[in-house]
Amino acid sequence: MAKTVRFHEYGGPDVLRLEDVEIGEPGPGELLIRVDAIGLNRAEVLFRSGHYIEPAKEFPARLGAEAAGAVEAVGAHVKGFEAGRPVSVVPAFSMNDYSVYAERAIVPAAAVLHRPDGLDAVEGAAVWMPYLTAYGALVEVGGMRAGDTVVLTAASSSVGLAAIQIAHRVGAVPIATTRTGAKKDALLKAGAAEVIVTDEEDVVERVRGLTGGRGAEFVFDAVAGPGVVDLAKVVAGGGTLFMYGAVSGEVTPYPGFELGMPALNMRTYTVHETTTDPERLRRAVAFISSGLRNGAFRPTVDRLFGLDDIVEAHRYMEAGAQVGKIVVTVDH
């Protein structure tokens, strides 16, 4: 038996329950992981509340797609892993099929990475989803390169902070946006070339001014909703507006016709585009591991919670005050 977080109905953080669940043994292509730390993601809040891109197939449902720990058992046909190996689990599966909010979890071996030397469990649970998301969209799909400008919404999120570091790594210029001035200094310290406080400044005017009227080659947006119209206005000709989240919860218009049909690429992106493609994942892991080794990349952890405090951890995430990753630790 293992303590496992489940929810029996959609709702707020209070629907989460910590229950003893029989885990079993890993099947073909699977690993049994002792979970030491869990990386929290906005997707889990949406899944728990019934607003995710896929619904829960049945109740009780489970949560979690990012964790770090060690291998306990290896299923048939799995190569390259052995008991005791420090690993990280990356989001490469549906939470209807697997989950990691637990003391121990069975996961597909394809979603497990060897944890780099020097990375502890907390960092191992905080690094992969943010960097894989930002790298996969901006570098792998978008082809971001030196001299490009990227505008980042929700820049104080773990993905936003990773995107700032990745932009610097390739020689691009990261411009962060934040709703209030409360996080401005933190974003500048994190490496943002400029910070636009959207409650006080005009995004379109500021971006055009900062780019000499050219606009940004990339906008990396986690908010969606009506604000995409202004974001589309600052995309340089032939540039791309990536939408990797929908934090606003509002209807998102397509602005191309309203703006006179500019040369605008606008597409959604999820981390699964990278994590479920072996070649893309291989390149992403090589890029991120290189940055970790030379110190260019270092995950930002905002706050730690214990597994028994999972309800409070979700409340904290929904409050939106964090700068970086929220991680839940598991005592054994």
Coordinates of C-alpha atoms in Angstrom, one line a residue:
M1 CA 0.0 0.0 0.0
A2 CA 1.1 3.6 -0.6
K3 CA -0.3 6.9 0.4
T4 CA -1.8 8.3 -2.8
V5 CA -3.6 11.5 -3.6
R6 CA -7.0 11.0 -5.2
F7 CA -10.2 13.0 -5.7
H8 CA -13.7 11.6 -5.9
E9 CA -15.4 14.5 -7.6
Y10 CA -14.4 17.7 -9.4
G11 CA -13.9 20.8 -7.2
G12 CA -11.5 23.0 -5.3
P13 CA -8.4 21.9 -3.4
D14 CA -10.6 20.4 -0.6
V15 CA -11.6 17.5 -2.8
L16 CA -8.1 16.1 -2.6
R17 CA -7.8 13.0 -0.4
L18 CA -4.7 11.2 0.8
E19 CA -5.6 7.5 0.7
D20 CA -3.9 4.1 1.0
V21 CA -3.9 2.4 -2.4
E22 CA -2.5 -0.9 -3.6
I23 CA 0.2 -0.2 -6.1
G24 CA 1.1 -3.7 -7.5
E25 CA 4.1 -4.5 -9.7
P26 CA 5.3 -2.8 -12.9
G27 CA 4.2 -4.4 -16.1
P28 CA 6.0 -4.6 -19.4
G29 CA 7.6 -1.2 -20.3
E30 CA 6.9 0.2 -16.8
L31 CA 8.9 1.1 -13.7
L32 CA 8.0 1.3 -10.0
I33 CA 9.3 4.5 -8.6
R34 CA 9.8 5.5 -5.0
V35 CA 8.7 9.1 -5.1
D36 CA 10.8 11.6 -3.1
A37 CA 9.5 14.9 -4.6
I38 CA 6.6 16.0 -6.8
G39 CA 6.6 19.0 -9.1
L40 CA 3.2 20.7 -9.1
N41 CA 1.8 22.0 -12.4
R42 CA -1.2 24.1 -13.4
A43 CA -2.5 21.2 -15.4
E44 CA -3.3 19.3 -12.2
V45 CA -5.4 22.2 -10.9
L46 CA -7.3 22.2 -14.1
F47 CA -7.7 18.4 -14.1
R48 CA -8.9 18.4 -10.5
S49 CA -11.5 21.1 -11.2
G50 CA -12.8 19.6 -14.5
H51 CA -11.3 22.3 -16.8
Y52 CA -8.4 20.4 -18.3
I53 CA -8.0 19.5 -22.0
E54 CA -9.2 16.0 -21.1
P55 CA -11.7 15.0 -18.4
A56 CA -11.2 12.4 -15.7
K57 CA -12.4 9.1 -17.2
E58 CA -13.6 7.8 -13.8
F59 CA -13.6 8.5 -10.1
P60 CA -11.7 8.3 -7.9
A61 CA -9.1 10.0 -10.1
R62 CA -5.4 10.5 -9.5
L63 CA -3.1 13.4 -10.2
G64 CA 0.5 14.3 -11.1
A65 CA 2.9 13.9 -14.0
E66 CA 6.3 15.2 -12.7
A67 CA 8.4 13.7 -9.9
A68 CA 11.8 12.6 -8.8
G69 CA 12.9 9.6 -6.8
A70 CA 14.5 6.3 -7.3
V71 CA 13.7 3.1 -9.2
E72 CA 12.3 0.3 -7.0
A73 CA 11.4 -2.3 -9.5
V74 CA 11.8 -2.8 -13.3
G75 CA 9.1 -4.3 -15.5
A76 CA 9.7 -6.7 -18.4
H77 CA 11.4 -5.4 -21.6
V78 CA 12.8 -2.3 -19.9
K79 CA 16.5 -1.6 -20.4
G80 CA 18.8 1.0 -19.0
F81 CA 17.3 1.2 -15.5
E82 CA 18.1 -0.7 -12.3
A83 CA 16.9 -0.6 -8.7
G84 CA 18.3 2.4 -6.8
R85 CA 18.8 4.5 -9.9
P86 CA 18.0 8.2 -9.2
V87 CA 15.4 9.3 -11.8
S88 CA 13.0 12.0 -12.8
V89 CA 9.5 11.4 -14.2
V90 CA 8.5 13.8 -17.0
P91 CA 5.0 14.6 -18.3
A92 CA 4.6 12.1 -21.1
F93 CA 1.3 10.4 -20.3
S94 CA -2.3 11.0 -19.5
M95 CA -3.2 11.4 -15.8
N96 CA -6.1 9.0 -16.5
D97 CA -3.4 6.3 -17.1
Y98 CA -0.6 7.1 -14.6
S99 CA 0.0 9.5 -11.7
V100 CA 2.8 10.5 -9.3
Y101 CA 1.0 12.2 -6.4
A102 CA 2.0 9.3 -4.2
E103 CA 4.7 7.7 -2.0
R104 CA 5.3 5.1 -4.8
A105 CA 4.1 5.1 -8.4
I106 CA 4.1 2.9 -11.5
V107 CA 5.0 4.9 -14.6
P108 CA 6.0 4.1 -18.2
A109 CA 9.7 3.8 -18.6
A110 CA 9.5 6.1 -21.7
A111 CA 8.6 8.9 -19.3
V112 CA 11.6 8.4 -17.0
L113 CA 15.0 10.1 -17.3
H114 CA 18.2 9.4 -15.4
R115 CA 18.7 12.3 -13.0
P116 CA 21.9 14.3 -13.8
D117 CA 24.7 14.2 -11.2
G118 CA 24.4 17.1 -8.7
L119 CA 20.6 17.4 -9.0
D120 CA 18.8 16.5 -5.8
A121 CA 15.2 15.2 -5.7
V122 CA 13.6 18.6 -5.3
E123 CA 15.5 20.0 -8.2
G124 CA 14.9 16.8 -10.2
A125 CA 11.1 17.3 -9.7
A126 CA 11.3 21.0 -10.6
V127 CA 13.4 21.1 -13.8
W128 CA 12.0 19.0 -16.6
M129 CA 8.5 20.2 -17.3
P130 CA 9.4 23.9 -17.4
Y131 CA 12.5 23.5 -19.5
L132 CA 11.0 20.9 -21.8
T133 CA 8.0 23.1 -22.4
A134 CA 10.0 26.2 -23.2
Y135 CA 12.7 24.5 -25.2
G136 CA 10.2 22.4 -27.1
A137 CA 8.1 25.3 -28.3
L138 CA 10.7 28.1 -28.7
V139 CA 13.8 26.1 -30.0
E140 CA 12.5 22.8 -31.4
V141 CA 9.4 24.0 -33.0
G142 CA 10.0 27.8 -33.4
G143 CA 13.7 27.8 -34.1
M144 CA 14.5 30.7 -31.8
R145 CA 18.0 31.9 -32.4
A146 CA 20.4 34.7 -31.5
G147 CA 19.0 38.2 -31.9
D148 CA 15.3 37.1 -31.7
T149 CA 13.0 38.7 -29.2
V150 CA 10.5 36.7 -27.2
V151 CA 7.7 38.1 -25.1
L152 CA 6.8 36.0 -22.1
T153 CA 3.4 36.1 -20.3
A154 CA 3.1 34.6 -16.8
A155 CA 6.8 35.1 -16.7
S156 CA 7.2 34.3 -13.0
S157 CA 5.9 30.8 -13.5
S158 CA 8.4 28.0 -13.7
V159 CA 8.0 27.8 -17.4
G160 CA 8.4 31.5 -17.8
L161 CA 11.6 31.5 -15.8
A162 CA 13.0 28.6 -17.8
A163 CA 12.1 30.4 -21.0
I164 CA 14.2 33.4 -19.8
Q165 CA 17.2 31.2 -19.2
I166 CA 16.8 29.4 -22.5
A167 CA 16.5 32.7 -24.4
H168 CA 19.8 33.8 -22.9
R169 CA 21.3 30.4 -23.8
V170 CA 20.7 30.9 -27.5
G171 CA 21.3 34.7 -27.5
A172 CA 17.7 35.8 -27.7
V173 CA 16.2 38.7 -25.8
P174 CA 13.5 37.8 -23.2
I175 CA 10.8 40.5 -22.4
A176 CA 8.7 39.5 -19.4
T177 CA 5.2 40.6 -18.7
T178 CA 3.5 40.6 -15.3
R179 CA 0.2 41.9 -14.2
T180 CA 1.4 44.0 -11.2
G181 CA 4.7 45.4 -10.2
A182 CA 5.1 43.0 -7.2
K183 CA 7.2 40.6 -9.2
K184 CA 9.1 43.0 -11.4
D185 CA 12.3 43.0 -9.4
A186 CA 12.3 39.2 -9.2
L187 CA 11.9 38.9 -13.0
L188 CA 14.8 41.4 -13.6
K189 CA 16.9 39.4 -11.2
A190 CA 15.9 36.2 -13.0
G191 CA 17.4 37.6 -16.3
A192 CA 14.5 39.4 -18.1
A193 CA 15.9 42.0 -20.4
E194 CA 12.8 44.2 -19.7
V195 CA 9.7 43.8 -17.6
I196 CA 6.3 45.2 -18.7
V197 CA 3.7 45.7 -15.9
T198 CA 0.5 45.2 -17.8
D199 CA -1.8 47.0 -15.3
E200 CA 0.3 50.1 -15.7
E201 CA 1.8 50.0 -19.2
D202 CA 0.6 49.4 -22.8
V203 CA 2.1 46.1 -24.0
V204 CA 1.9 47.0 -27.7
E205 CA 3.5 50.3 -27.3
R206 CA 6.3 49.0 -25.0
V207 CA 7.2 46.0 -27.2
R208 CA 7.2 48.0 -30.3
G209 CA 9.4 50.6 -28.6
L210 CA 11.8 48.0 -27.3
T211 CA 12.2 46.4 -30.7
G212 CA 12.4 49.5 -32.8
G213 CA 9.0 48.9 -34.2
R214 CA 9.9 45.4 -35.5
G215 CA 7.9 43.4 -33.0
A216 CA 8.9 40.2 -31.3
E217 CA 9.7 37.0 -33.3
F218 CA 8.0 35.0 -30.6
V219 CA 5.3 35.5 -28.0
F220 CA 5.0 32.7 -25.5
D221 CA 1.6 32.9 -23.8
A222 CA 0.2 30.9 -20.9
V223 CA -2.9 33.1 -20.4
A224 CA -4.9 33.1 -23.6
G225 CA -8.3 34.8 -23.6
P226 CA -9.0 38.3 -25.1
G227 CA -5.5 39.4 -24.4
V228 CA -4.2 37.5 -27.4
V229 CA -5.4 40.3 -29.7
D230 CA -2.8 42.7 -28.2
L231 CA -0.2 40.0 -28.1
A232 CA -0.8 39.3 -31.8
K233 CA -0.2 43.0 -32.6
V234 CA 3.4 42.7 -31.3
V235 CA 4.4 39.6 -33.3
A236 CA 6.9 40.5 -36.0
G237 CA 6.1 39.5 -39.6
G238 CA 6.3 35.8 -39.9
G239 CA 6.7 35.4 -36.2
T240 CA 4.8 33.0 -33.9
L241 CA 2.4 33.4 -31.1
F242 CA 2.6 30.2 -29.0
M243 CA -0.2 29.4 -26.6
Y244 CA 0.8 26.8 -24.1
G245 CA -1.8 27.5 -21.4
A246 CA -5.2 29.1 -20.8
V247 CA -4.9 30.5 -17.3
S248 CA -7.5 33.2 -18.0
G249 CA -10.3 30.7 -18.5
E250 CA -11.9 33.0 -21.1
V251 CA -12.8 32.5 -24.7
T252 CA -9.7 33.0 -26.9
P253 CA -10.4 34.8 -30.2
Y254 CA -8.4 34.4 -33.4
P255 CA -7.1 37.9 -34.1
G256 CA -5.8 37.5 -37.6
F257 CA -8.8 38.8 -39.5
E258 CA -9.4 41.7 -37.0
L259 CA -5.8 42.8 -37.5
G260 CA -6.0 42.8 -41.3
M261 CA -4.6 39.3 -41.9
P262 CA -0.9 39.8 -41.0
A263 CA 1.7 37.1 -41.5
L264 CA 0.9 35.7 -38.1
N265 CA 1.6 32.1 -37.0
M266 CA -0.6 31.2 -34.0
R267 CA -0.5 27.8 -32.5
T268 CA -1.1 25.8 -29.4
Y269 CA 1.7 23.8 -27.8
T270 CA 1.9 21.2 -25.0
V271 CA 4.9 19.5 -23.5
H272 CA 3.7 16.2 -24.8
E273 CA 4.8 17.3 -28.3
T274 CA 8.3 16.9 -27.0
T275 CA 8.1 14.2 -24.4
T276 CA 6.2 11.6 -26.5
D277 CA 8.6 12.0 -29.5
P278 CA 11.8 10.1 -28.8
E279 CA 14.0 12.2 -31.1
R280 CA 12.7 15.5 -29.9
L281 CA 13.0 14.3 -26.3
R282 CA 16.6 13.2 -26.9
R283 CA 17.6 16.6 -28.3
A284 CA 15.8 18.4 -25.5
V285 CA 17.4 16.4 -22.8
A286 CA 20.8 17.0 -24.3
F287 CA 20.2 20.7 -24.5
I288 CA 18.9 21.0 -21.0
S289 CA 21.5 18.7 -19.4
S290 CA 24.2 20.8 -21.0
G291 CA 22.8 23.9 -19.4
L292 CA 22.5 22.2 -16.1
R293 CA 26.1 21.1 -16.2
N294 CA 27.6 24.5 -16.9
G295 CA 25.2 26.4 -14.6
A296 CA 23.2 28.2 -17.3
F297 CA 20.1 26.5 -16.1
R298 CA 19.0 26.1 -12.5
P299 CA 15.3 25.5 -11.6
T300 CA 13.7 28.1 -9.3
V301 CA 11.9 26.5 -6.4
D302 CA 9.4 28.9 -4.7
R303 CA 8.1 26.8 -1.8
L304 CA 8.1 23.2 -0.4
F305 CA 5.1 21.4 1.0
G306 CA 4.8 17.9 2.5
L307 CA 2.5 15.3 0.9
D308 CA 0.2 15.6 3.9
D309 CA -0.2 19.3 3.0
I310 CA -1.3 18.7 -0.7
V311 CA -4.5 20.7 -0.2
E312 CA -2.6 23.7 1.0
A313 CA -0.1 23.3 -1.8
H314 CA -3.0 23.5 -4.4
R315 CA -4.4 26.5 -2.6
Y316 CA -1.1 28.2 -2.8
M317 CA -0.7 27.5 -6.5
E318 CA -4.2 28.8 -7.2
A319 CA -3.3 32.0 -5.3
G320 CA -0.7 32.7 -8.0
A321 CA 1.8 34.5 -5.8
Q322 CA 4.7 32.1 -6.5
V323 CA 7.8 32.8 -8.4
G324 CA 9.0 29.5 -9.8
K325 CA 8.1 25.9 -8.9
I326 CA 6.0 24.5 -6.1
V327 CA 7.4 21.2 -5.0
V328 CA 5.8 18.6 -2.7
T329 CA 8.3 16.4 -0.7
V330 CA 7.5 12.8 0.4
D331 CA 8.9 11.4 3.6
H332 CA 9.6 7.6 3.8

